[in-house]
Short mmCIF file of C-alpha atoms in Angstrom, two decimals:
data_model
loop_
_atom_site.label_atom_id
_atom_site.label_comp_id
_atom_site.label_asym_id
_atom_site.label_seq_id
_atom_site.Cartn_x
_atom_site.Cartn_y
_atom_site.Cartn_z
CA MET A 211 17.03 7.88 -1.20
CA SER A 212 16.13 8.14 -4.37
CA SER A 213 17.40 4.23 -5.22
CA LEU A 214 14.70 3.53 -2.23
CA SER A 215 11.34 2.77 -2.85
CA GLU A 216 8.86 4.43 -2.17
CA PRO A 217 7.24 2.82 1.35
CA LYS A 218 10.59 2.99 2.35
CA ARG A 219 11.37 7.00 1.95
CA TYR A 220 8.55 6.75 3.48
CA PHE A 221 10.06 5.15 6.55
CA GLU A 222 13.05 6.92 6.60
CA TYR A 223 11.44 10.53 6.57
CA SER A 224 9.24 9.32 9.77
CA LYS A 225 12.45 8.33 11.15
CA ALA A 226 13.98 11.56 10.65
CA TYR A 227 10.70 13.39 12.22
CA ILE A 228 10.41 11.39 14.73
CA GLN A 229 14.24 12.10 15.52
CA ALA A 230 13.30 15.78 14.93
CA SER A 231 10.65 15.69 18.05
CA LEU A 232 12.23 13.96 19.91
CA ASP A 233 15.45 17.14 19.82
CA ILE A 234 13.17 19.31 20.54
CA CYS A 235 11.80 17.38 23.42
CA ASN A 236 15.29 16.66 24.72
CA SER A 237 16.37 20.36 23.74
CA MET A 238 13.49 21.75 26.45
CA ILE A 239 14.41 19.65 28.77
CA SER A 240 18.24 20.34 28.66
CA ASP A 241 17.05 24.18 28.47
CA LYS A 242 14.11 25.25 30.56
CA ASN A 243 13.94 28.35 28.33
CA ARG A 244 13.10 26.36 25.20
CA GLU A 245 10.45 24.92 26.87
CA THR A 246 7.56 27.00 25.50
CA TRP A 247 4.28 26.27 24.04
CA PRO A 248 5.17 26.90 20.48
CA ASN A 249 7.98 24.70 20.90
CA ALA A 250 5.93 21.36 21.98
CA ASN A 251 3.53 22.02 19.39
CA VAL A 252 6.79 21.89 16.56
CA ALA A 253 7.62 18.41 18.77
CA LEU A 254 3.72 17.34 18.33
CA MET A 255 3.26 18.31 14.88
CA LEU A 256 6.18 16.63 14.16
CA ALA A 257 5.21 13.48 15.18
CA ALA A 258 1.55 13.24 14.13
CA HIS A 259 3.78 13.52 10.71
CA SER A 260 6.08 10.59 11.37
CA VAL A 261 2.59 8.66 12.27
CA GLU A 262 0.48 9.69 9.49
CA LEU A 263 4.55 8.63 6.76
CA PHE A 264 5.15 5.50 8.94
CA LEU A 265 1.09 4.44 7.77
CA LYS A 266 1.84 5.68 4.49
CA GLY A 267 4.91 3.73 3.80
CA ALA A 268 2.94 0.67 5.51
CA ILE A 269 -0.51 1.18 3.73
CA LEU A 270 1.80 1.10 -0.11
CA LEU A 271 3.49 -1.62 0.73
CA LYS A 272 0.43 -3.82 0.73
CA SER A 273 -2.30 -1.32 -1.30
CA ASN A 274 -1.02 1.10 -4.60
CA LYS A 275 -2.55 3.62 -2.77
CA ALA A 276 -2.18 6.01 0.66
CA TRP A 277 -3.37 9.29 -0.24
CA GLY A 278 -5.10 12.06 2.65
CA HIS A 279 -3.19 13.57 5.65
CA THR A 280 -5.78 12.65 7.93
CA LEU A 281 -4.10 10.19 10.38
CA GLU A 282 -8.20 8.61 11.36
CA ASN A 283 -8.31 7.86 7.60
CA LEU A 284 -4.83 5.88 7.16
CA ASN A 285 -5.03 4.36 10.64
CA SER A 286 -8.45 3.64 8.90
CA THR A 287 -6.88 1.68 6.32
CA TYR A 288 -3.66 0.20 7.65
CA HIS A 289 -5.76 -1.63 10.18
CA ASP A 290 -8.01 -2.69 7.17
CA ILE A 291 -4.89 -4.43 5.43
CA TYR A 292 -2.74 -5.20 8.47
CA THR A 293 -5.53 -6.83 10.45
CA GLU A 294 -2.57 -9.27 12.49
CA LYS A 295 -3.53 -8.69 16.33
CA ASN A 296 1.29 -8.50 16.44
CA PHE A 297 -0.10 -5.38 13.05
CA SER A 298 -2.00 -3.30 15.61
CA LEU A 299 -0.58 -0.06 15.69
CA THR A 300 -0.78 -0.90 20.08
CA ALA A 301 0.79 -4.45 20.05
CA LEU A 302 4.05 -2.05 18.31
CA LEU A 303 3.68 0.24 20.69
CA GLU A 304 3.97 -2.83 23.35
CA PRO A 305 7.59 -3.99 25.39
CA ASN A 306 8.25 -7.17 24.03
CA ILE A 307 7.95 -9.19 27.39
#
């Protein structure tokens, strides 16, 4: 990891956090005893942190500053930098048809 640029490290950690979130979700699906609010809450928190790290990585690709932890502020900064429609987070989530 130390050989990666800072933005790429953010992207790698972002992927790891979302995978951990998905693992918890899958464990709740396969074992109803794990279907609890604490597990669901942790899955949501991991997913939110994944988004935060993705936004920071993307911002740092084009800027030297991506501070804070507020998703709304990071999202706003991201959209200020990435104005093209194909970089819209909504567009990124849409299936490629």
